[in-house]
mmCIF file of C-alpha atoms in Angstrom:
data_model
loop_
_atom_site.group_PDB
_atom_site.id
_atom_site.type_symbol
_atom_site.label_atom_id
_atom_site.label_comp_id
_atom_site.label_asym_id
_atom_site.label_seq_id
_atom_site.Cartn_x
_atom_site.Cartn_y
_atom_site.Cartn_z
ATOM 1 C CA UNK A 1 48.935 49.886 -3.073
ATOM 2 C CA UNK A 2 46.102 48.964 -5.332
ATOM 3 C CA UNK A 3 46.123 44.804 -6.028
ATOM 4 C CA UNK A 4 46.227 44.114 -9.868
ATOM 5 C CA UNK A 5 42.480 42.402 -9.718
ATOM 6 C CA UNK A 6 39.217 42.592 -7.435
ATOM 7 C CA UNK A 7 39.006 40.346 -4.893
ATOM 8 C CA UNK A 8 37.271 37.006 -5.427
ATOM 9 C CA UNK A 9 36.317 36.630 -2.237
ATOM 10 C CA UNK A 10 33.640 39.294 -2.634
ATOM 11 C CA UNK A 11 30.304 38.691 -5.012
ATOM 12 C CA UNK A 12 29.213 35.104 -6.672
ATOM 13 C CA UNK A 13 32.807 34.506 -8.438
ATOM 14 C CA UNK A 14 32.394 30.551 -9.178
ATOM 15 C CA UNK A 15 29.467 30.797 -10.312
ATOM 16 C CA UNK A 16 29.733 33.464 -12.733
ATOM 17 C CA UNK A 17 32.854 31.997 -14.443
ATOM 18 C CA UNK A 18 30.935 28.370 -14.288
ATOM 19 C CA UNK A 19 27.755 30.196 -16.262
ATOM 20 C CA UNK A 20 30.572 31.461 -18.726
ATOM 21 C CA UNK A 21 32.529 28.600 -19.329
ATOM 22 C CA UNK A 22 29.338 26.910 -20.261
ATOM 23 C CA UNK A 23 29.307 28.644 -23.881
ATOM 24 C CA UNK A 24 33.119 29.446 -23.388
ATOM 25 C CA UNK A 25 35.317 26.830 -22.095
ATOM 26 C CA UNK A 26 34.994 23.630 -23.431
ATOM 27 C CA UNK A 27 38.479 22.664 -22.751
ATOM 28 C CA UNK A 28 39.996 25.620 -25.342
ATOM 29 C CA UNK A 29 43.830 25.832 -24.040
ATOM 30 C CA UNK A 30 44.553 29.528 -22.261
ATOM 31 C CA UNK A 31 47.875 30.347 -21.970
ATOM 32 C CA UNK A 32 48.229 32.820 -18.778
ATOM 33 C CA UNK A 33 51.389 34.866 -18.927
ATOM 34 C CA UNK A 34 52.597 37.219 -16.044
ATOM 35 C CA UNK A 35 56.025 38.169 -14.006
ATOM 36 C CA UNK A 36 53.081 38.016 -10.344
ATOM 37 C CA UNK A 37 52.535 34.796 -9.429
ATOM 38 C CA UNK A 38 49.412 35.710 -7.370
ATOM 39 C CA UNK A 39 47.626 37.299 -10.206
ATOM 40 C CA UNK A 40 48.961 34.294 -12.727
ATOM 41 C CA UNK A 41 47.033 31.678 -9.496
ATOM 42 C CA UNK A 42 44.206 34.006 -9.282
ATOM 43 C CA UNK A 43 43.488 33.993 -12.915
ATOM 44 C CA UNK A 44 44.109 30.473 -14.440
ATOM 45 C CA UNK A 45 41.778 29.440 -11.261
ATOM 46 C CA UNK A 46 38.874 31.497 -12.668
ATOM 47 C CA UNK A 47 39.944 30.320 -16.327
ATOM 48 C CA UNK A 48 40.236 26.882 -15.256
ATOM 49 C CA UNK A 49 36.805 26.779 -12.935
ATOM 50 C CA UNK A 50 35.490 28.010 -16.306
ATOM 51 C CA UNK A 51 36.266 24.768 -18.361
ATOM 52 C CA UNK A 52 39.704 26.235 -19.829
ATOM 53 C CA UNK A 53 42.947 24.167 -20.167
ATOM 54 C CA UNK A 54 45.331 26.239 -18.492
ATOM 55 C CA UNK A 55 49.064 27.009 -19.086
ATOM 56 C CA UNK A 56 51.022 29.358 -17.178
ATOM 57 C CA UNK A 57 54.324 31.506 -17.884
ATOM 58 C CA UNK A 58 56.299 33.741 -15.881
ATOM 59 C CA UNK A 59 58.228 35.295 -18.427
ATOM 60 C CA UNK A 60 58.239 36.275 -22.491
ATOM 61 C CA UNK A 61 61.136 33.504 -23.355
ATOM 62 C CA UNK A 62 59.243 30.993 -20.907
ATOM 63 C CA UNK A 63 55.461 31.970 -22.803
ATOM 64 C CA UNK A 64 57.406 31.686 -26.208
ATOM 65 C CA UNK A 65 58.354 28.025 -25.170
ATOM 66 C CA UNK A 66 54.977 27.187 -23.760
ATOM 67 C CA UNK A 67 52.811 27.946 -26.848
ATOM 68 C CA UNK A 68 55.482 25.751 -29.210
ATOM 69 C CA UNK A 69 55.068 23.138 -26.880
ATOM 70 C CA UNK A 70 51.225 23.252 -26.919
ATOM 71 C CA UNK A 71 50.115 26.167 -29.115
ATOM 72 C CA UNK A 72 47.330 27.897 -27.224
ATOM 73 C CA UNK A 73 43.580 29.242 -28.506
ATOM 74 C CA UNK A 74 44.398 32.108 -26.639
ATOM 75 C CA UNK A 75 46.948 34.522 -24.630
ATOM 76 C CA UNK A 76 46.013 36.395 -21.624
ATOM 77 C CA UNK A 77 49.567 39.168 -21.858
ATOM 78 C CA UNK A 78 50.502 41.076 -19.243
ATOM 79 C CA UNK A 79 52.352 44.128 -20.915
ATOM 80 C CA UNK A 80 54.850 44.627 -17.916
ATOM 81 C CA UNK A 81 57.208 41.785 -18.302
ATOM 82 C CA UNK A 82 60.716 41.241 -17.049
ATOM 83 C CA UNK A 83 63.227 41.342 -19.953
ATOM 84 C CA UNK A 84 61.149 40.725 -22.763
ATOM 85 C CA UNK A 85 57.957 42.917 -22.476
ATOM 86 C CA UNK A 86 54.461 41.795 -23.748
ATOM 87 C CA UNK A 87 54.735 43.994 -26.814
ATOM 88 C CA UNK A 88 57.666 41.828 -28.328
ATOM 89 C CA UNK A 89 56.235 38.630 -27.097
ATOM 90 C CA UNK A 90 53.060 39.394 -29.148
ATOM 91 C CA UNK A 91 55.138 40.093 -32.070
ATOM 92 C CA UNK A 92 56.846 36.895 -32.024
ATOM 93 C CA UNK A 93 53.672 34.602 -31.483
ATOM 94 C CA UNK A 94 52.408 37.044 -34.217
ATOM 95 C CA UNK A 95 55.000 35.353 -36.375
ATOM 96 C CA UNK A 96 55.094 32.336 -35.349
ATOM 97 C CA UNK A 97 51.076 31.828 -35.934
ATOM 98 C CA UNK A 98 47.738 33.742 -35.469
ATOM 99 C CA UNK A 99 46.779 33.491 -31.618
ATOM 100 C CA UNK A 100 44.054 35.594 -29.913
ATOM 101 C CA UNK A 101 45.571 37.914 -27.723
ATOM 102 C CA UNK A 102 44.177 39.921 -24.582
ATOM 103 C CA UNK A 103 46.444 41.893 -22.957
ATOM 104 C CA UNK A 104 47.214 42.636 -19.508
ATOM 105 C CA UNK A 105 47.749 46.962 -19.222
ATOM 106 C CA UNK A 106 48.312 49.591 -16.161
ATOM 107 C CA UNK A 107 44.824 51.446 -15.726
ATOM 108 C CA UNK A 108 45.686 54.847 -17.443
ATOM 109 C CA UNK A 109 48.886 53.692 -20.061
ATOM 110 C CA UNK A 110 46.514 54.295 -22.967
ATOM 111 C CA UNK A 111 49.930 54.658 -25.277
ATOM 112 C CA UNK A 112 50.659 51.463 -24.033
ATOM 113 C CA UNK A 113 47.203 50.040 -24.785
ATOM 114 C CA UNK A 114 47.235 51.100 -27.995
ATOM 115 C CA UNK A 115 51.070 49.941 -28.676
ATOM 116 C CA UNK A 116 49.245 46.720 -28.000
ATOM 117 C CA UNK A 117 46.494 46.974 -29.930
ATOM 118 C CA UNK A 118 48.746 48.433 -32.687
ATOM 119 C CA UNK A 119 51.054 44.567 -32.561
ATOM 120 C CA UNK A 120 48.342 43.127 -32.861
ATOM 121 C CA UNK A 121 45.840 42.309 -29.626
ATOM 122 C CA UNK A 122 42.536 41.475 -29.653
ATOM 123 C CA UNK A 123 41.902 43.006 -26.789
ATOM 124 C CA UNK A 124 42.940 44.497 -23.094
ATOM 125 C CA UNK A 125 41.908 44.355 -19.489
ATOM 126 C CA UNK A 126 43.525 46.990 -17.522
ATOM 127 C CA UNK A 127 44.493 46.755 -13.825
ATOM 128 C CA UNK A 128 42.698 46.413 -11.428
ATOM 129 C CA UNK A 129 40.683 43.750 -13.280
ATOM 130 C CA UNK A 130 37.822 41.987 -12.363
ATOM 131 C CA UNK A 131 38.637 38.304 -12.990
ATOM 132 C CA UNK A 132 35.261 37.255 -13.573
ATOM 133 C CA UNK A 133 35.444 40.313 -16.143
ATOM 134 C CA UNK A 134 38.303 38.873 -17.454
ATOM 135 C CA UNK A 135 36.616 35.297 -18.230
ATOM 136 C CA UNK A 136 33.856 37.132 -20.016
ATOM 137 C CA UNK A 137 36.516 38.728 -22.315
ATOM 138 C CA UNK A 138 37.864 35.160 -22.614
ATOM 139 C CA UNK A 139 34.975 33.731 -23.584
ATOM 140 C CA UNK A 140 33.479 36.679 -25.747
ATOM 141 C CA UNK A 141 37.238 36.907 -28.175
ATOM 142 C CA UNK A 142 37.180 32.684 -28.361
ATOM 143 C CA UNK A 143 33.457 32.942 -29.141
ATOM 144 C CA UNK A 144 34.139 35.038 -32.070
ATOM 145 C CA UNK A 145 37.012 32.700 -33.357
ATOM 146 C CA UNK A 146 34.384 29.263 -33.791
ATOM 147 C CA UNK A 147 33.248 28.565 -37.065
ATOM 148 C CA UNK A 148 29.921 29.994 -38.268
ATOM 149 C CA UNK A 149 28.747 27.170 -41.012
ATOM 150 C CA UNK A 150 25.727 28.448 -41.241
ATOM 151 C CA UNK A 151 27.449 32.147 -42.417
ATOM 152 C CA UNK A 152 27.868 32.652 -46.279
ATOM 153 C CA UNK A 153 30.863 33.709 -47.731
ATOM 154 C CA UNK A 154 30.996 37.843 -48.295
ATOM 155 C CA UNK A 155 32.349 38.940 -51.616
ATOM 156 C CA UNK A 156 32.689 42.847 -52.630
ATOM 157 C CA UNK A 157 35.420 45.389 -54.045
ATOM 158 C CA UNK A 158 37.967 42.428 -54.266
ATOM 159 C CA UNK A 159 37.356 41.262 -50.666
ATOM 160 C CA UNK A 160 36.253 37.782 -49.926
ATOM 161 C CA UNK A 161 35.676 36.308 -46.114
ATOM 162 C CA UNK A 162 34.657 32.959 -45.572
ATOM 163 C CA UNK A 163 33.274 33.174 -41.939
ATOM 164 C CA UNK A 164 32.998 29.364 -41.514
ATOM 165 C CA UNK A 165 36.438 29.178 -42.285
ATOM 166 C CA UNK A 166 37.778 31.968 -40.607
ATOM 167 C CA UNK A 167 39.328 33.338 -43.876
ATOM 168 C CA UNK A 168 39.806 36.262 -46.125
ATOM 169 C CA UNK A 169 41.645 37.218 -49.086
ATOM 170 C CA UNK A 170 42.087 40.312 -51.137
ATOM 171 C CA UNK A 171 42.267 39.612 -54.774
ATOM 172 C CA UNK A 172 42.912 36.522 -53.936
ATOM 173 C CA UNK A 173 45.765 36.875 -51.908
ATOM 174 C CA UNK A 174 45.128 35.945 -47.770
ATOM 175 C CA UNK A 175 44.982 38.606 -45.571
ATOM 176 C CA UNK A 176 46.839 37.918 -42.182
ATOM 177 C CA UNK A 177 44.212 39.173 -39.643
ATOM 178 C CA UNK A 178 43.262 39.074 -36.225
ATOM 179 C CA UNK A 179 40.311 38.103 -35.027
ATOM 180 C CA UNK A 180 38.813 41.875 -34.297
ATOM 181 C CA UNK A 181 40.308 43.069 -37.639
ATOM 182 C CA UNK A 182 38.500 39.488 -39.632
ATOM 183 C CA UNK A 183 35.111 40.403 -37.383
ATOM 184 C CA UNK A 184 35.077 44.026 -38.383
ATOM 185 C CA UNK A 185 35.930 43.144 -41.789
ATOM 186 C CA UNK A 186 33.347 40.900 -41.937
ATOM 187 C CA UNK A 187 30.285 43.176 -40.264
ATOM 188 C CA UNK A 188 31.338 45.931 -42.983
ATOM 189 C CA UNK A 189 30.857 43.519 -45.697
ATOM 190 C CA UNK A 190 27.711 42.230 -44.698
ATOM 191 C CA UNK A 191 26.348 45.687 -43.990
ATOM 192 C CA UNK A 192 27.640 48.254 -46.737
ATOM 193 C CA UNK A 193 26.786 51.503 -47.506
ATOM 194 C CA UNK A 194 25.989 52.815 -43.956
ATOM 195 C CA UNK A 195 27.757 54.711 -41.692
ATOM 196 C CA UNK A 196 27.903 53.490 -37.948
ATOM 197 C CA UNK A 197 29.431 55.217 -35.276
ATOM 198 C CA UNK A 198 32.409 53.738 -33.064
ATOM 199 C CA UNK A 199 29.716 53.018 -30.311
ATOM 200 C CA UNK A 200 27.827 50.569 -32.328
ATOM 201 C CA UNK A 201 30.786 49.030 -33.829
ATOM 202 C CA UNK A 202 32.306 48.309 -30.587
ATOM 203 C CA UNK A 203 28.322 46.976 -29.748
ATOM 204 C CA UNK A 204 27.908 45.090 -33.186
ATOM 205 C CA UNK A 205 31.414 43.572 -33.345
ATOM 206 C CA UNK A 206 33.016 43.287 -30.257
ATOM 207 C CA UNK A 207 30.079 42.781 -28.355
ATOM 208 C CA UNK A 208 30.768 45.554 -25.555
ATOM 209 C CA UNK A 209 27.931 48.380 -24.062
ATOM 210 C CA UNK A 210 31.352 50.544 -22.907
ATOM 211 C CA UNK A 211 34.981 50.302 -23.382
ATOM 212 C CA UNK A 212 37.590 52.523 -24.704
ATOM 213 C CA UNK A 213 36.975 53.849 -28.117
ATOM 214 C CA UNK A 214 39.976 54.161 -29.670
ATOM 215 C CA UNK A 215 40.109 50.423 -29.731
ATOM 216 C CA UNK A 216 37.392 50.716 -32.684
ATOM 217 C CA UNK A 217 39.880 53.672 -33.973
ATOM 218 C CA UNK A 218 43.239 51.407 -34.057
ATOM 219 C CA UNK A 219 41.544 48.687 -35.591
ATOM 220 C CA UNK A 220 39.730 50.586 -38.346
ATOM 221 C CA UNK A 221 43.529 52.053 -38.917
ATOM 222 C CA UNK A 222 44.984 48.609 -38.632
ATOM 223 C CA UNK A 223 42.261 46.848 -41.201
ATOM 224 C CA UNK A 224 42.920 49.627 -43.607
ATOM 225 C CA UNK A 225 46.526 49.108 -43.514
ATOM 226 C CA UNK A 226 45.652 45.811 -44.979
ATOM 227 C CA UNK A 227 42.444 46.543 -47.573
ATOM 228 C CA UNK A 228 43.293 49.619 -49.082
ATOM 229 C CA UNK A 229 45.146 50.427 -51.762
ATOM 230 C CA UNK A 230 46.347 53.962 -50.253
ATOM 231 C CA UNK A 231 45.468 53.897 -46.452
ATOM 232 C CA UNK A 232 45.999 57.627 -46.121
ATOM 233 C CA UNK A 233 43.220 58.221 -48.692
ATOM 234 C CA UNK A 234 40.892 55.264 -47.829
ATOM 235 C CA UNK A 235 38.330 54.324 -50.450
ATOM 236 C CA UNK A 236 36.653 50.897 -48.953
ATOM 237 C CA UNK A 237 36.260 52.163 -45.406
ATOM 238 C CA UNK A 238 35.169 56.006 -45.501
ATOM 239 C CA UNK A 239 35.094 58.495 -42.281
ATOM 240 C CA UNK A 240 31.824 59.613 -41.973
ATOM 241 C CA UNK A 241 32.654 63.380 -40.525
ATOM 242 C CA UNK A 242 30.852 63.314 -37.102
ATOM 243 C CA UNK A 243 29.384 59.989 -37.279
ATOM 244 C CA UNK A 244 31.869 57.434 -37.558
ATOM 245 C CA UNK A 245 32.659 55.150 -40.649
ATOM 246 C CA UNK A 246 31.404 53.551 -44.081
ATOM 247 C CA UNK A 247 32.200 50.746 -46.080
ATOM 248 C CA UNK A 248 31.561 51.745 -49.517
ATOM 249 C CA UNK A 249 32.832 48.674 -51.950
ATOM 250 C CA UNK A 250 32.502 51.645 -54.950
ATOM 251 C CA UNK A 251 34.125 54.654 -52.944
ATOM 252 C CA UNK A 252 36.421 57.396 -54.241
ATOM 253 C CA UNK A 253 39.685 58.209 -52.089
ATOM 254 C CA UNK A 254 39.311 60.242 -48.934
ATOM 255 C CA UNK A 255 41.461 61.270 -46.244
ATOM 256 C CA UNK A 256 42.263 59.033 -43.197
ATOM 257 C CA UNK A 257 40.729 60.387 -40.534
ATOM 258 C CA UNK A 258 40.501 58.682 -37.584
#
């Protein structure tokens, strides 16, 4: 039977979560929810080695108590829960308050991965993980979450994102995103009128050389959902056929496509 993560006894495990919880920790609170109790010890002792505040949970009703009690900067998920999965815990933190979310998947569920990313996740690890892999996730989704003072507000097509403040608004109205969906809002506004392929988004914004693609795909659907006017004929963010996609603030309605 496989184990859910790589061993830590192999390779230089404390010190590569040490060198990330240098940028990364700084005492952020990580809630650490799963039903295994090894993977649960193995993980918040990687999180906490890395300068994290660690809580843990066994269960959905058990997490949901947890982050009232001391709402979290962050949710590591695993999806397989008993009685209340990690899809419906997600959409009642979701509710209760914007959280990062990474979330814990089976290697090879990609329905279930992109359920996840669908409620709302900011990303996923899937099993057999890598715990140091796993702290670099940690530290790369927090990273993204800090205020950027030195950032100027972006302004086009009725969209406004404050990055220092970790805000947008359409027409004035907020916008309830995550933080993926705020960051890739935020790199199309900055950098209109060019097309860039799912590759580079997943480079530019989430900060990743690999990963699965159709996270770019699910969030670009998700963001759309909550920009556009018509999300089945997109006008801000444009498929470019073969290439990937566009923000164009003065677009005419296409097709979603991917």
């Amino acid at each position: 039977m496989q184990q859910p993560y790589e061993s830590p006894g192999a390779g230089p495990g404390p010190q590569v979560t040490r060198e990330a919880g240098r940028d990364g920790g700084d005492g952020a609170r990580v809630l650490v929810v799963d039903d295994d109790p090894t993977v649960a010890e193995v993980v918040s002792g990687y999180l906490d080695r890395a300068g994290y505040v660690v809580d843990r949970a066994g269960d959905g009703p058990a997490a949901l108590a947890r982050a009232a009690a001391h709402w979290p900067d962050l949710v590591v998920l695993d999806l397989m829960l008993p009685g209340m999965d990690g899809l419906e815990v997600c959409r009642r933190m979701r509710g209760r308050g914007q959280v990062p979310v990474i979330m814990l998947t089976a290697r090879g569920d990609e329905d279930d991965r992109i359920l996840g990313l669908e409620v709302g996740a900011d990303d996923y690890v899937t099993k057999p993980f890598s715990p140091r892999e796993l702290v670099l996730r940690v530290e790369s989704v927090l990273r993204r979450t800090r205020p950027a003072a030195t950032t100027r507000p972006l302004h086009a097509a009725g969209l406004s994102v404050d990055p220092a403040a970790r805000r947008a608004t359409r027409n004035g109205t907020g916008l309830a995103l995550t933080v993926r969906e705020f960051d890739l809002l935020a790199f199309f506004l900055r950098n209109p009128g060019r097309a860039y392929g799912r590759e580079e988004l997943m480079r530019e914004v989430w900060g990743w050389d690999f990963g699965d693609l159709s996270t770019v795909t699910v969030h670009v659907r998700r963001l759309r959902g909550k920009v556009e006017d018509d999300p089945a004929r997109p006008r801000l963010i444009q498929t470019v056929w073969g290439v990937g996609y566009r923000f164009d603030p003065a677009g005419t309605p296409g097709h979603e496509e991917g």
